[in-house]
Amino acid sequence: MPQSMKSLLVGSTAAYSGRSAIILGIAQQLQERGLDICYGKPIGIFENPSDPHAVDADVQFLSQTLKLPTERVRPTLISLDAASVENRLKGEDQRDYRTDFQQYTATASGDLCLLEGPSSLDEGKLFDLSITQMANVLNASVLLVTRFCQTTIADALLAAQQALGDRLLGVVINDIPDARLEFVRSALQPFLAQQGIDVLGMLPHSEILRSVSVGELVHRLEAEILCCPERTDLMVESLTIGAMNVNSALKYFRKGHSMAVVTGGDRTDLQFAALETSTQCLILTGQMSPDSMILSRAEELEVPILSVDLDTLTTVEIIEQAFREVELHEAIKVQCVFELMQQHFDTDRLLNKLGLSSAVTV
């Protein structure tokens, strides 16, 4: 590895804090400044671990979005799935991942290697690949991403600082509700600065980034698409359950925005009411075919109708899980990330801390 090559590990204090989004935004800004970057995710998840050509979905998406050539993408060393953990615990997996990781960037070239670290400080310890262990092996700096939670965020970041020490380059506070932005600016950021924790970014909550595509709901629910299959790219920002009388439902529906409405296949009244409000898709439980007039109106409004072979409670639980595990893999989210990072992340300060400079003037 050339001596000028630097590595930045981007980890988080908890899962689904936005690591991939932050890495994407940083990488895009560095590319705009003319810097040559490589990217890797040492610990990933393969949908089909037995496939020797399997690639982590985030690695594939980020490398394609950033147009990184193959030699700028580092391999994933381990798929963190149940089978891998079991093999390690039983002693069937004796691989020395620490030694493998020592060579992780040896053949990489460029100005900076952006590495997507584990989703918490503890994740990866079983394989000697926790974020602290990775940082020590590569002598790398760490940028931590954390979602805003007023009651626990300071504790989490202070604990991270204790674990990482001088390797903690800074933090990004993500998904801050509008009502708490002033608190973060006037109280939390100064407090963290006094503790030696540099806040490089404060990103406000975005409904777009917390949204789920209709197509993702189809996949998770194993739903049948009854109409408008070409509109599965629509983004759902909220979930509403239609289980009341139609007058009450209308008041409820009108308060929502970009909704997925879950209701019984026999509730034609609620289905009509939902279609007249900000509904991105109708999800009908009970495997009952909707009235032809509902299908006709949905086609006219280009609102997909999904049919599921599930009860309402199970359907709602699956959708809520989808919202907790939102992914970045839609073009509208990518553009949103680029804009948020441009406005709310201090790239110049990051470069200064890393000892890098822009190759072009911005």
mmCIF file with all atom_site columns, N, CA, C and O in Angstrom, residues 77-109:
data_model
loop_
_atom_site.group_PDB
_atom_site.id
_atom_site.type_symbol
_atom_site.label_atom_id
_atom_site.label_alt_id
_atom_site.label_comp_id
_atom_site.label_asym_id
_atom_site.label_entity_id
_atom_site.label_seq_id
_atom_site.pdbx_PDB_ins_code
_atom_site.Cartn_x
_atom_site.Cartn_y
_atom_site.Cartn_z
_atom_site.occupancy
_atom_site.B_iso_or_equiv
_atom_site.pdbx_formal_charge
_atom_site.auth_seq_id
_atom_site.auth_comp_id
_atom_site.auth_asym_id
_atom_site.auth_atom_id
_atom_site.pdbx_PDB_model_num
ATOM 1   N N  . LEU A 1 77  ? -15.050 -9.629  3.349  1.00 0.00 ? 77  LEU A N  1
ATOM 2   C CA . LEU A 1 77  ? -14.345 -10.777 3.921  1.00 0.00 ? 77  LEU A CA 1
ATOM 3   C C  . LEU A 1 77  ? -15.284 -11.813 4.532  1.00 0.00 ? 77  LEU A C  1
ATOM 4   O O  . LEU A 1 77  ? -14.992 -13.000 4.528  1.00 0.00 ? 77  LEU A O  1
ATOM 5   N N  . ILE A 1 78  ? -16.396 -11.347 5.087  1.00 0.00 ? 78  ILE A N  1
ATOM 6   C CA . ILE A 1 78  ? -17.296 -12.275 5.775  1.00 0.00 ? 78  ILE A CA 1
ATOM 7   C C  . ILE A 1 78  ? -18.735 -11.783 5.645  1.00 0.00 ? 78  ILE A C  1
ATOM 8   O O  . ILE A 1 78  ? -19.001 -10.587 5.742  1.00 0.00 ? 78  ILE A O  1
ATOM 9   N N  . SER A 1 79  ? -19.645 -12.717 5.382  1.00 0.00 ? 79  SER A N  1
ATOM 10  C CA . SER A 1 79  ? -21.072 -12.402 5.391  1.00 0.00 ? 79  SER A CA 1
ATOM 11  C C  . SER A 1 79  ? -21.601 -12.667 6.796  1.00 0.00 ? 79  SER A C  1
ATOM 12  O O  . SER A 1 79  ? -21.539 -13.793 7.289  1.00 0.00 ? 79  SER A O  1
ATOM 13  N N  . LEU A 1 80  ? -22.107 -11.631 7.436  1.00 0.00 ? 80  LEU A N  1
ATOM 14  C CA . LEU A 1 80  ? -22.533 -11.749 8.824  1.00 0.00 ? 80  LEU A CA 1
ATOM 15  C C  . LEU A 1 80  ? -23.965 -12.298 8.882  1.00 0.00 ? 80  LEU A C  1
ATOM 16  O O  . LEU A 1 80  ? -24.921 -11.566 9.124  1.00 0.00 ? 80  LEU A O  1
ATOM 17  N N  . ASP A 1 81  ? -24.086 -13.594 8.642  1.00 0.00 ? 81  ASP A N  1
ATOM 18  C CA . ASP A 1 81  ? -25.385 -14.255 8.702  1.00 0.00 ? 81  ASP A CA 1
ATOM 19  C C  . ASP A 1 81  ? -25.349 -15.339 9.782  1.00 0.00 ? 81  ASP A C  1
ATOM 20  O O  . ASP A 1 81  ? -24.303 -15.628 10.369 1.00 0.00 ? 81  ASP A O  1
ATOM 21  N N  . ALA A 1 82  ? -26.502 -15.947 10.034 1.00 0.00 ? 82  ALA A N  1
ATOM 22  C CA . ALA A 1 82  ? -26.605 -16.931 11.113 1.00 0.00 ? 82  ALA A CA 1
ATOM 23  C C  . ALA A 1 82  ? -25.665 -18.113 10.909 1.00 0.00 ? 82  ALA A C  1
ATOM 24  O O  . ALA A 1 82  ? -25.042 -18.605 11.861 1.00 0.00 ? 82  ALA A O  1
ATOM 25  N N  . ALA A 1 83  ? -25.543 -18.566 9.669  1.00 0.00 ? 83  ALA A N  1
ATOM 26  C CA . ALA A 1 83  ? -24.687 -19.723 9.387  1.00 0.00 ? 83  ALA A CA 1
ATOM 27  C C  . ALA A 1 83  ? -23.218 -19.404 9.673  1.00 0.00 ? 83  ALA A C  1
ATOM 28  O O  . ALA A 1 83  ? -22.482 -20.223 10.242 1.00 0.00 ? 83  ALA A O  1
ATOM 29  N N  . SER A 1 84  ? -22.774 -18.204 9.285  1.00 0.00 ? 84  SER A N  1
ATOM 30  C CA . SER A 1 84  ? -21.381 -17.816 9.519  1.00 0.00 ? 84  SER A CA 1
ATOM 31  C C  . SER A 1 84  ? -21.068 -17.732 11.006 1.00 0.00 ? 84  SER A C  1
ATOM 32  O O  . SER A 1 84  ? -20.010 -18.172 11.466 1.00 0.00 ? 84  SER A O  1
ATOM 33  N N  . VAL A 1 85  ? -21.997 -17.150 11.749 1.00 0.00 ? 85  VAL A N  1
ATOM 34  C CA . VAL A 1 85  ? -21.808 -17.049 13.200 1.00 0.00 ? 85  VAL A CA 1
ATOM 35  C C  . VAL A 1 85  ? -21.754 -18.440 13.830 1.00 0.00 ? 85  VAL A C  1
ATOM 36  O O  . VAL A 1 85  ? -20.890 -18.734 14.672 1.00 0.00 ? 85  VAL A O  1
ATOM 37  N N  . GLU A 1 86  ? -22.655 -19.314 13.416 1.00 0.00 ? 86  GLU A N  1
ATOM 38  C CA . GLU A 1 86  ? -22.685 -20.677 13.962 1.00 0.00 ? 86  GLU A CA 1
ATOM 39  C C  . GLU A 1 86  ? -21.388 -21.423 13.663 1.00 0.00 ? 86  GLU A C  1
ATOM 40  O O  . GLU A 1 86  ? -20.831 -22.111 14.536 1.00 0.00 ? 86  GLU A O  1
ATOM 41  N N  . ASN A 1 87  ? -20.906 -21.282 12.442 1.00 0.00 ? 87  ASN A N  1
ATOM 42  C CA . ASN A 1 87  ? -19.650 -21.944 12.064 1.00 0.00 ? 87  ASN A CA 1
ATOM 43  C C  . ASN A 1 87  ? -18.489 -21.441 12.912 1.00 0.00 ? 87  ASN A C  1
ATOM 44  O O  . ASN A 1 87  ? -17.603 -22.219 13.307 1.00 0.00 ? 87  ASN A O  1
ATOM 45  N N  . ARG A 1 88  ? -18.479 -20.159 13.191 1.00 0.00 ? 88  ARG A N  1
ATOM 46  C CA . ARG A 1 88  ? -17.410 -19.587 14.012 1.00 0.00 ? 88  ARG A CA 1
ATOM 47  C C  . ARG A 1 88  ? -17.493 -20.100 15.444 1.00 0.00 ? 88  ARG A C  1
ATOM 48  O O  . ARG A 1 88  ? -16.475 -20.455 16.053 1.00 0.00 ? 88  ARG A O  1
ATOM 49  N N  . LEU A 1 89  ? -18.705 -20.121 15.979 1.00 0.00 ? 89  LEU A N  1
ATOM 50  C CA . LEU A 1 89  ? -18.885 -20.565 17.357 1.00 0.00 ? 89  LEU A CA 1
ATOM 51  C C  . LEU A 1 89  ? -18.523 -22.034 17.543 1.00 0.00 ? 89  LEU A C  1
ATOM 52  O O  . LEU A 1 89  ? -17.985 -22.433 18.578 1.00 0.00 ? 89  LEU A O  1
ATOM 53  N N  . LYS A 1 90  ? -18.801 -22.844 16.542 1.00 0.00 ? 90  LYS A N  1
ATOM 54  C CA . LYS A 1 90  ? -18.499 -24.272 16.616 1.00 0.00 ? 90  LYS A CA 1
ATOM 55  C C  . LYS A 1 90  ? -17.037 -24.587 16.337 1.00 0.00 ? 90  LYS A C  1
ATOM 56  O O  . LYS A 1 90  ? -16.598 -25.720 16.489 1.00 0.00 ? 90  LYS A O  1
ATOM 57  N N  . GLY A 1 91  ? -16.285 -23.563 15.917 1.00 0.00 ? 91  GLY A N  1
ATOM 58  C CA . GLY A 1 91  ? -14.879 -23.787 15.601 1.00 0.00 ? 91  GLY A CA 1
ATOM 59  C C  . GLY A 1 91  ? -14.654 -24.299 14.196 1.00 0.00 ? 91  GLY A C  1
ATOM 60  O O  . GLY A 1 91  ? -13.522 -24.649 13.826 1.00 0.00 ? 91  GLY A O  1
ATOM 61  N N  . GLU A 1 92  ? -15.723 -24.358 13.395 1.00 0.00 ? 92  GLU A N  1
ATOM 62  C CA . GLU A 1 92  ? -15.572 -24.827 12.013 1.00 0.00 ? 92  GLU A CA 1
ATOM 63  C C  . GLU A 1 92  ? -14.932 -23.762 11.131 1.00 0.00 ? 92  GLU A C  1
ATOM 64  O O  . GLU A 1 92  ? -14.332 -24.073 10.098 1.00 0.00 ? 92  GLU A O  1
ATOM 65  N N  . ASP A 1 93  ? -15.078 -22.504 11.522 1.00 0.00 ? 93  ASP A N  1
ATOM 66  C CA . ASP A 1 93  ? -14.430 -21.403 10.806 1.00 0.00 ? 93  ASP A CA 1
ATOM 67  C C  . ASP A 1 93  ? -13.232 -20.943 11.634 1.00 0.00 ? 93  ASP A C  1
ATOM 68  O O  . ASP A 1 93  ? -13.397 -20.256 12.645 1.00 0.00 ? 93  ASP A O  1
ATOM 69  N N  . GLN A 1 94  ? -12.023 -21.333 11.219 1.00 0.00 ? 94  GLN A N  1
ATOM 70  C CA . GLN A 1 94  ? -10.793 -20.989 11.937 1.00 0.00 ? 94  GLN A CA 1
ATOM 71  C C  . GLN A 1 94  ? -10.002 -19.894 11.218 1.00 0.00 ? 94  GLN A C  1
ATOM 72  O O  . GLN A 1 94  ? -8.846  -19.635 11.559 1.00 0.00 ? 94  GLN A O  1
ATOM 73  N N  . ARG A 1 95  ? -10.632 -19.262 10.258 1.00 0.00 ? 95  ARG A N  1
ATOM 74  C CA . ARG A 1 95  ? -9.918  -18.269 9.441  1.00 0.00 ? 95  ARG A CA 1
ATOM 75  C C  . ARG A 1 95  ? -9.417  -17.114 10.300 1.00 0.00 ? 95  ARG A C  1
ATOM 76  O O  . ARG A 1 95  ? -10.112 -16.638 11.205 1.00 0.00 ? 95  ARG A O  1
ATOM 77  N N  . ASP A 1 96  ? -8.206  -16.679 10.018 1.00 0.00 ? 96  ASP A N  1
ATOM 78  C CA . ASP A 1 96  ? -7.609  -15.552 10.726 1.00 0.00 ? 96  ASP A CA 1
ATOM 79  C C  . ASP A 1 96  ? -7.974  -14.266 9.977  1.00 0.00 ? 96  ASP A C  1
ATOM 80  O O  . ASP A 1 96  ? -7.238  -13.809 9.100  1.00 0.00 ? 96  ASP A O  1
ATOM 81  N N  . TYR A 1 97  ? -9.111  -13.695 10.331 1.00 0.00 ? 97  TYR A N  1
ATOM 82  C CA . TYR A 1 97  ? -9.600  -12.521 9.615  1.00 0.00 ? 97  TYR A CA 1
ATOM 83  C C  . TYR A 1 97  ? -8.737  -11.293 9.889  1.00 0.00 ? 97  TYR A C  1
ATOM 84  O O  . TYR A 1 97  ? -8.629  -10.406 9.036  1.00 0.00 ? 97  TYR A O  1
ATOM 85  N N  . ARG A 1 98  ? -8.134  -11.224 11.048 1.00 0.00 ? 98  ARG A N  1
ATOM 86  C CA . ARG A 1 98  ? -7.270  -10.088 11.361 1.00 0.00 ? 98  ARG A CA 1
ATOM 87  C C  . ARG A 1 98  ? -6.091  -10.037 10.394 1.00 0.00 ? 98  ARG A C  1
ATOM 88  O O  . ARG A 1 98  ? -5.766  -8.967  9.846  1.00 0.00 ? 98  ARG A O  1
ATOM 89  N N  . THR A 1 99  ? -5.460  -11.187 10.170 1.00 0.00 ? 99  THR A N  1
ATOM 90  C CA . THR A 1 99  ? -4.341  -11.237 9.227  1.00 0.00 ? 99  THR A CA 1
ATOM 91  C C  . THR A 1 99  ? -4.807  -10.896 7.817  1.00 0.00 ? 99  THR A C  1
ATOM 92  O O  . THR A 1 99  ? -4.136  -10.154 7.084  1.00 0.00 ? 99  THR A O  1
ATOM 93  N N  . ASP A 1 100 ? -5.965  -11.438 7.428  1.00 0.00 ? 100 ASP A N  1
ATOM 94  C CA . ASP A 1 100 ? -6.511  -11.116 6.110  1.00 0.00 ? 100 ASP A CA 1
ATOM 95  C C  . ASP A 1 100 ? -6.754  -9.621  5.982  1.00 0.00 ? 100 ASP A C  1
ATOM 96  O O  . ASP A 1 100 ? -6.476  -9.012  4.941  1.00 0.00 ? 100 ASP A O  1
ATOM 97  N N  . PHE A 1 101 ? -7.260  -9.021  7.062  1.00 0.00 ? 101 PHE A N  1
ATOM 98  C CA . PHE A 1 101 ? -7.586  -7.600  7.000  1.00 0.00 ? 101 PHE A CA 1
ATOM 99  C C  . PHE A 1 101 ? -6.338  -6.732  6.939  1.00 0.00 ? 101 PHE A C  1
ATOM 100 O O  . PHE A 1 101 ? -6.374  -5.621  6.409  1.00 0.00 ? 101 PHE A O  1
ATOM 101 N N  . GLN A 1 102 ? -5.240  -7.219  7.461  1.00 0.00 ? 102 GLN A N  1
ATOM 102 C CA . GLN A 1 102 ? -3.984  -6.470  7.370  1.00 0.00 ? 102 GLN A CA 1
ATOM 103 C C  . GLN A 1 102 ? -3.594  -6.217  5.915  1.00 0.00 ? 102 GLN A C  1
ATOM 104 O O  . GLN A 1 102 ? -2.922  -5.246  5.595  1.00 0.00 ? 102 GLN A O  1
ATOM 105 N N  . GLN A 1 103 ? -4.031  -7.117  5.031  1.00 0.00 ? 103 GLN A N  1
ATOM 106 C CA . GLN A 1 103 ? -3.720  -6.982  3.607  1.00 0.00 ? 103 GLN A CA 1
ATOM 107 C C  . GLN A 1 103 ? -4.868  -6.323  2.823  1.00 0.00 ? 103 GLN A C  1
ATOM 108 O O  . GLN A 1 103 ? -4.828  -6.266  1.608  1.00 0.00 ? 103 GLN A O  1
ATOM 109 N N  . TYR A 1 104 ? -5.886  -5.860  3.551  1.00 0.00 ? 104 TYR A N  1
ATOM 110 C CA . TYR A 1 104 ? -7.128  -5.438  2.905  1.00 0.00 ? 104 TYR A CA 1
ATOM 111 C C  . TYR A 1 104 ? -6.931  -4.327  1.879  1.00 0.00 ? 104 TYR A C  1
ATOM 112 O O  . TYR A 1 104 ? -7.524  -4.334  0.815  1.00 0.00 ? 104 TYR A O  1
ATOM 113 N N  . THR A 1 105 ? -6.099  -3.358  2.214  1.00 0.00 ? 105 THR A N  1
ATOM 114 C CA . THR A 1 105 ? -5.871  -2.242  1.291  1.00 0.00 ? 105 THR A CA 1
ATOM 115 C C  . THR A 1 105 ? -4.489  -2.290  0.649  1.00 0.00 ? 105 THR A C  1
ATOM 116 O O  . THR A 1 105 ? -4.054  -1.325  0.022  1.00 0.00 ? 105 THR A O  1
ATOM 117 N N  . ALA A 1 106 ? -3.790  -3.413  0.809  1.00 0.00 ? 106 ALA A N  1
ATOM 118 C CA . ALA A 1 106 ? -2.406  -3.500  0.319  1.00 0.00 ? 106 ALA A CA 1
ATOM 119 C C  . ALA A 1 106 ? -2.313  -3.285  -1.182 1.00 0.00 ? 106 ALA A C  1
ATOM 120 O O  . ALA A 1 106 ? -1.348  -2.704  -1.675 1.00 0.00 ? 106 ALA A O  1
ATOM 121 N N  . THR A 1 107 ? -3.288  -3.766  -1.920 1.00 0.00 ? 107 THR A N  1
ATOM 122 C CA . THR A 1 107 ? -3.245  -3.617  -3.380 1.00 0.00 ? 107 THR A CA 1
ATOM 123 C C  . THR A 1 107 ? -4.119  -2.467  -3.861 1.00 0.00 ? 107 THR A C  1
ATOM 124 O O  . THR A 1 107 ? -4.308  -2.296  -5.066 1.00 0.00 ? 107 THR A O  1
ATOM 125 N N  . ALA A 1 108 ? -4.670  -1.693  -2.919 1.00 0.00 ? 108 ALA A N  1
ATOM 126 C CA . ALA A 1 108 ? -5.509  -0.554  -3.312 1.00 0.00 ? 108 ALA A CA 1
ATOM 127 C C  . ALA A 1 108 ? -4.638  0.638   -3.679 1.00 0.00 ? 108 ALA A C  1
ATOM 128 O O  . ALA A 1 108 ? -3.503  0.762   -3.233 1.00 0.00 ? 108 ALA A O  1
ATOM 129 N N  . SER A 1 109 ? -5.178  1.502   -4.482 1.00 0.00 ? 109 SER A N  1
ATOM 130 C CA . SER A 1 109 ? -4.462  2.730   -4.835 1.00 0.00 ? 109 SER A CA 1
ATOM 131 C C  . SER A 1 109 ? -5.462  3.867   -4.887 1.00 0.00 ? 109 SER A C  1
ATOM 132 O O  . SER A 1 109 ? -6.660  3.662   -5.013 1.00 0.00 ? 109 SER A O  1
#
